[in-house]
Amino acid sequence: MNIVTRFAPSPTGSLHIGGIRTALFSWAYAKKNKGKFILRIEDTDLERSTPEAVEIIKNGMKWLKLDHDGDIIFQTQRFDRYKELIQALLDQGDAYYCYTSKAELDQLRELQVNQGVKPKYDGRWRPEENKKLPGIPNNVQPVIRFKTPSNGEIHWKDLVKGEVVIKNEELDDLIIARSDGTPTYNFCVVVDDSDMKVTHVIRGDDHINNTPRQINLLKALNAPIPQYAHLSMILASDGQKLSKRHGAASVMQYRDDGYLPEAVINYLARLGWSHGDNEIFSQEQLIEWFDFDHVSSSAAQFDQEKLEWINSYYIKNKPVDELADLIKPRLLDMGVERLDTDILNNAIKLYQDREKNLNVFAGDILFFFQGIDLSAELKNKYLDEKSKNLIKAFVGEVEKLNWTNDEINKYMKEFVKEKEIKFPEIAMPLRAIIAGTDNTPSIGSIIFILGIDDVKKRISCILK
RNA sequence: GACCCCAUCGUCUAGAGGCCUAGGACACCUGGUUUUCAUCCAGGCAACAGGGGUUCGACUCCCCUUGGGGUCACCA
């Protein structure tokens, strides 16, 4: 069988981490099986869909390298097809016009809730044998409802949840076309999945309750039933539901916040799926290993700290020139005017092992490219007469050195011995003056990278 | 409320009846390396929600309870 999966977001806002994981698993499963991964934009809600949101989806997928096969499909371009099949359903008696107004529906729902029963459409316009339908009102544009089988049950073997059974009597006659004639979600999904020969429907488990409706529709349309895989939710780090206002950052926010796409992918893949004890794996390995047997059926909490750890891993292992490309724009944003490539590369090499975030990374090496403000605190802590004299003496000697990293670091040790001081007594004040902070890697290496002129400038600027 | 889903360390998870004295990772704690801070290395803390079955034997299978979550739209 030729595997076809799809990612079907609605362009109504940001693409967040939950959506991306659904896309990721669908993508991985298709790739693993040498199948097709379709990107379909579910924009039938004309009121809420926006072109900006479509861009967000495209950019997010691109950033994460989740490439889809073929062109992006927009449901709004398929209205003719939906209409055709709605008519077919009407013709074969599986759908009917319903003239109940929204107000009446609200009223009905309220009544049912008050009575403590499950709120659902009561089927007042559903044509049945020996049933007298109400008179058609004048000013109501009808919706079209699907005639859900009134008994029996729908069951399917979910790839992650196992056997799921839902009785038809739990379902009501869903609206497949609004009063303005536009088709609704459940109907479009079914038509598209069937037209596009989707074999595996992979989506969030908030769709479980839609599945029996869709299966009924599929049956009415005489279409094959795909396999279903309902993924559990991702919860915010406090265990609450992820929502726009609560922890559900847009994917692109992660880029802006200093995360690498491969780290996001790796983290997300690991959230709800596992391959033994493997924690770090590439997109290629994910494709090779992915399966539904190891997709977790319970919800997972988002853990920022683990993401950061994975991010740090990928930063440590990334080629310097690639990191430079990522960090350069960040430095520019921070106000750097001139960027020396050698200094940048060397600084990256020196700092790479200690960084877990690209933004912080840029911030940490910012001092290489612009002057620093020495805080009063550091000044008080490290700069007294003694340390100032030491620095002057040190710089006076260091500028005579053969300018290599090793020479400078070697000399620092000699200097310490000669002056009978402890290493930090010279290293810390230098850090403060040169880097504006007391947390840096080897200060000798920093001096080397910066060059003697810049170092002297910084020192005289502060010690003057 | 009805229906559906879920349940192993704080978190992500391994575990397909004996391999489990429950493993790994993040976080945390301790020690080592170190030029401060990190990195790195070594070690440590820490869990099968509860109760019934089934079985010679249950983390693993079944049932109930409890607890979490989802869905009940002319949204997707």
mmCIF file of N, CA, C and O (backbone and C1' of nucleotides) in Angstrom, chain B residues 45-62:
data_model
loop_
_atom_site.group_PDB
_atom_site.id
_atom_site.type_symbol
_atom_site.label_atom_id
_atom_site.label_comp_id
_atom_site.label_asym_id
_atom_site.label_seq_id
_atom_site.Cartn_x
_atom_site.Cartn_y
_atom_site.Cartn_z
ATOM 1 P P C B 45 20.699 6.555 45.731
ATOM 2 O "O5'" C B 45 19.700 7.793 45.914
ATOM 3 C "C5'" C B 45 19.650 8.484 47.155
ATOM 4 C "C4'" C B 45 18.728 9.676 47.023
ATOM 5 C "C3'" C B 45 17.354 9.337 46.465
ATOM 6 O "O3'" C B 45 16.500 8.891 47.508
ATOM 7 C "C1'" C B 45 18.225 11.252 45.368
ATOM 8 P P A B 46 15.742 7.496 47.353
ATOM 9 O "O5'" A B 46 14.569 7.876 46.355
ATOM 10 C "C5'" A B 46 13.707 8.972 46.650
ATOM 11 C "C4'" A B 46 13.075 9.442 45.370
ATOM 12 C "C3'" A B 46 12.474 8.322 44.530
ATOM 13 O "O3'" A B 46 11.183 7.969 44.996
ATOM 14 C "C1'" A B 46 13.737 9.787 43.159
ATOM 15 P P A B 47 10.762 6.452 45.030
ATOM 16 O "O5'" A B 47 9.740 6.391 43.821
ATOM 17 C "C5'" A B 47 8.531 7.170 43.861
ATOM 18 C "C4'" A B 47 7.767 6.911 42.606
ATOM 19 C "C3'" A B 47 7.286 5.476 42.437
ATOM 20 O "O3'" A B 47 6.041 5.291 43.083
ATOM 21 C "C1'" A B 47 8.315 6.219 40.439
ATOM 22 P P C B 48 5.691 3.874 43.744
ATOM 23 O "O5'" C B 48 5.557 2.899 42.498
ATOM 24 C "C5'" C B 48 4.273 2.502 42.053
ATOM 25 C "C4'" C B 48 4.176 2.796 40.582
ATOM 26 C "C3'" C B 48 2.922 2.276 39.909
ATOM 27 O "O3'" C B 48 2.419 3.317 39.095
ATOM 28 C "C1'" C B 48 4.866 1.332 38.900
ATOM 29 P P A B 49 0.799 3.394 38.883
ATOM 30 O "O5'" A B 49 0.235 3.936 40.276
ATOM 31 C "C5'" A B 49 0.890 4.974 40.989
ATOM 32 C "C4'" A B 49 -0.070 5.477 42.044
ATOM 33 C "C3'" A B 49 -0.879 4.373 42.723
ATOM 34 O "O3'" A B 49 -0.197 3.879 43.867
ATOM 35 C "C1'" A B 49 -2.333 6.050 41.889
ATOM 36 P P G B 50 -0.371 2.317 44.230
ATOM 37 O "O5'" G B 50 -1.843 2.282 44.839
ATOM 38 C "C5'" G B 50 -2.134 2.965 46.062
ATOM 39 C "C4'" G B 50 -3.581 2.722 46.421
ATOM 40 C "C3'" G B 50 -4.008 1.261 46.346
ATOM 41 O "O3'" G B 50 -3.709 0.574 47.547
ATOM 42 C "C1'" G B 50 -5.566 2.580 45.188
ATOM 43 P P G B 51 -3.499 -1.021 47.503
ATOM 44 O "O5'" G B 51 -4.970 -1.548 47.191
ATOM 45 C "C5'" G B 51 -6.003 -1.357 48.157
ATOM 46 C "C4'" G B 51 -7.299 -1.885 47.612
ATOM 47 C "C3'" G B 51 -7.229 -3.303 47.071
ATOM 48 O "O3'" G B 51 -7.271 -4.270 48.095
ATOM 49 C "C1'" G B 51 -8.406 -1.946 45.548
ATOM 50 P P G B 52 -6.878 -5.783 47.761
ATOM 51 O "O5'" G B 52 -8.287 -6.392 47.414
ATOM 52 C "C5'" G B 52 -8.388 -7.546 46.646
ATOM 53 C "C4'" G B 52 -9.594 -7.460 45.737
ATOM 54 C "C3'" G B 52 -9.549 -8.515 44.645
ATOM 55 O "O3'" G B 52 -10.053 -9.751 45.128
ATOM 56 C "C1'" G B 52 -9.938 -6.431 43.662
ATOM 57 P P G B 53 -8.996 -10.957 45.336
ATOM 58 O "O5'" G B 53 -8.270 -10.949 43.933
ATOM 59 C "C5'" G B 53 -8.310 -12.089 43.127
ATOM 60 C "C4'" G B 53 -9.413 -11.984 42.095
ATOM 61 C "C3'" G B 53 -9.075 -12.782 40.847
ATOM 62 O "O3'" G B 53 -9.757 -14.024 40.878
ATOM 63 C "C1'" G B 53 -9.297 -10.468 40.280
ATOM 64 P P U B 54 -8.806 -15.317 40.978
ATOM 65 O "O5'" U B 54 -8.230 -15.391 39.488
ATOM 66 C "C5'" U B 54 -9.131 -15.365 38.385
ATOM 67 C "C4'" U B 54 -8.357 -15.260 37.100
ATOM 68 C "C3'" U B 54 -7.084 -16.076 37.073
ATOM 69 O "O3'" U B 54 -7.356 -17.436 36.748
ATOM 70 C "C1'" U B 54 -6.629 -13.900 36.290
ATOM 71 P P U B 55 -6.740 -18.572 37.694
ATOM 72 O "O5'" U B 55 -5.186 -18.494 37.371
ATOM 73 C "C5'" U B 55 -4.721 -18.667 36.036
ATOM 74 C "C4'" U B 55 -3.276 -18.293 35.947
ATOM 75 C "C3'" U B 55 -2.401 -18.916 37.037
ATOM 76 O "O3'" U B 55 -2.036 -20.243 36.710
ATOM 77 C "C1'" U B 55 -1.894 -16.618 36.820
ATOM 78 P P C B 56 -2.023 -21.322 37.935
ATOM 79 O "O5'" C B 56 -0.765 -20.894 38.806
ATOM 80 C "C5'" C B 56 -0.616 -21.402 40.126
ATOM 81 C "C4'" C B 56 0.755 -21.037 40.644
ATOM 82 C "C3'" C B 56 1.120 -19.571 40.512
ATOM 83 O "O3'" C B 56 0.649 -18.835 41.624
ATOM 84 C "C1'" C B 56 2.886 -20.879 39.656
ATOM 85 P P G B 57 0.004 -17.445 41.445
ATOM 86 O "O5'" G B 57 1.232 -16.610 40.858
ATOM 87 C "C5'" G B 57 2.234 -16.121 41.744
ATOM 88 C "C4'" G B 57 3.328 -15.429 40.984
ATOM 89 C "C3'" G B 57 2.879 -14.208 40.180
ATOM 90 O "O3'" G B 57 2.839 -13.063 41.014
ATOM 91 C "C1'" G B 57 4.247 -15.575 38.833
ATOM 92 P P A B 58 1.535 -12.221 41.098
ATOM 93 O "O5'" A B 58 2.183 -10.805 41.443
ATOM 94 C "C5'" A B 58 1.593 -9.711 40.817
ATOM 95 C "C4'" A B 58 2.538 -9.142 39.796
ATOM 96 C "C3'" A B 58 2.023 -7.742 39.450
ATOM 97 O "O3'" A B 58 2.765 -6.705 40.090
ATOM 98 C "C1'" A B 58 2.079 -9.201 37.494
ATOM 99 P P C B 59 4.184 -6.229 39.931
ATOM 100 O "O5'" C B 59 3.960 -5.037 38.867
ATOM 101 C "C5'" C B 59 3.590 -3.766 39.301
ATOM 102 C "C4'" C B 59 3.374 -2.871 38.119
ATOM 103 C "C3'" C B 59 2.650 -3.574 36.976
ATOM 104 O "O3'" C B 59 1.262 -3.407 37.120
ATOM 105 C "C1'" C B 59 4.622 -2.499 36.166
ATOM 106 P P U B 60 0.218 -4.205 36.224
ATOM 107 O "O5'" U B 60 0.549 -3.628 34.795
ATOM 108 C "C5'" U B 60 -0.067 -4.116 33.632
ATOM 109 C "C4'" U B 60 0.936 -4.284 32.522
ATOM 110 C "C3'" U B 60 0.585 -5.420 31.564
ATOM 111 O "O3'" U B 60 0.329 -4.910 30.271
ATOM 112 C "C1'" U B 60 2.874 -5.544 32.302
ATOM 113 P P C B 61 -1.170 -4.310 30.023
ATOM 114 O "O5'" C B 61 -2.113 -5.594 30.138
ATOM 115 C "C5'" C B 61 -2.221 -6.504 29.063
ATOM 116 C "C4'" C B 61 -3.305 -7.506 29.369
ATOM 117 C "C3'" C B 61 -4.527 -6.911 30.076
ATOM 118 O "O3'" C B 61 -5.435 -6.354 29.134
ATOM 119 C "C1'" C B 61 -3.828 -8.846 31.226
ATOM 120 P P C B 62 -6.418 -5.193 29.602
ATOM 121 O "O5'" C B 62 -7.497 -5.982 30.474
ATOM 122 C "C5'" C B 62 -8.380 -6.915 29.868
ATOM 123 C "C4'" C B 62 -9.379 -7.384 30.898
ATOM 124 C "C3'" C B 62 -10.040 -6.265 31.685
ATOM 125 O "O3'" C B 62 -11.164 -5.747 31.004
ATOM 126 C "C1'" C B 62 -9.241 -7.919 33.187
#
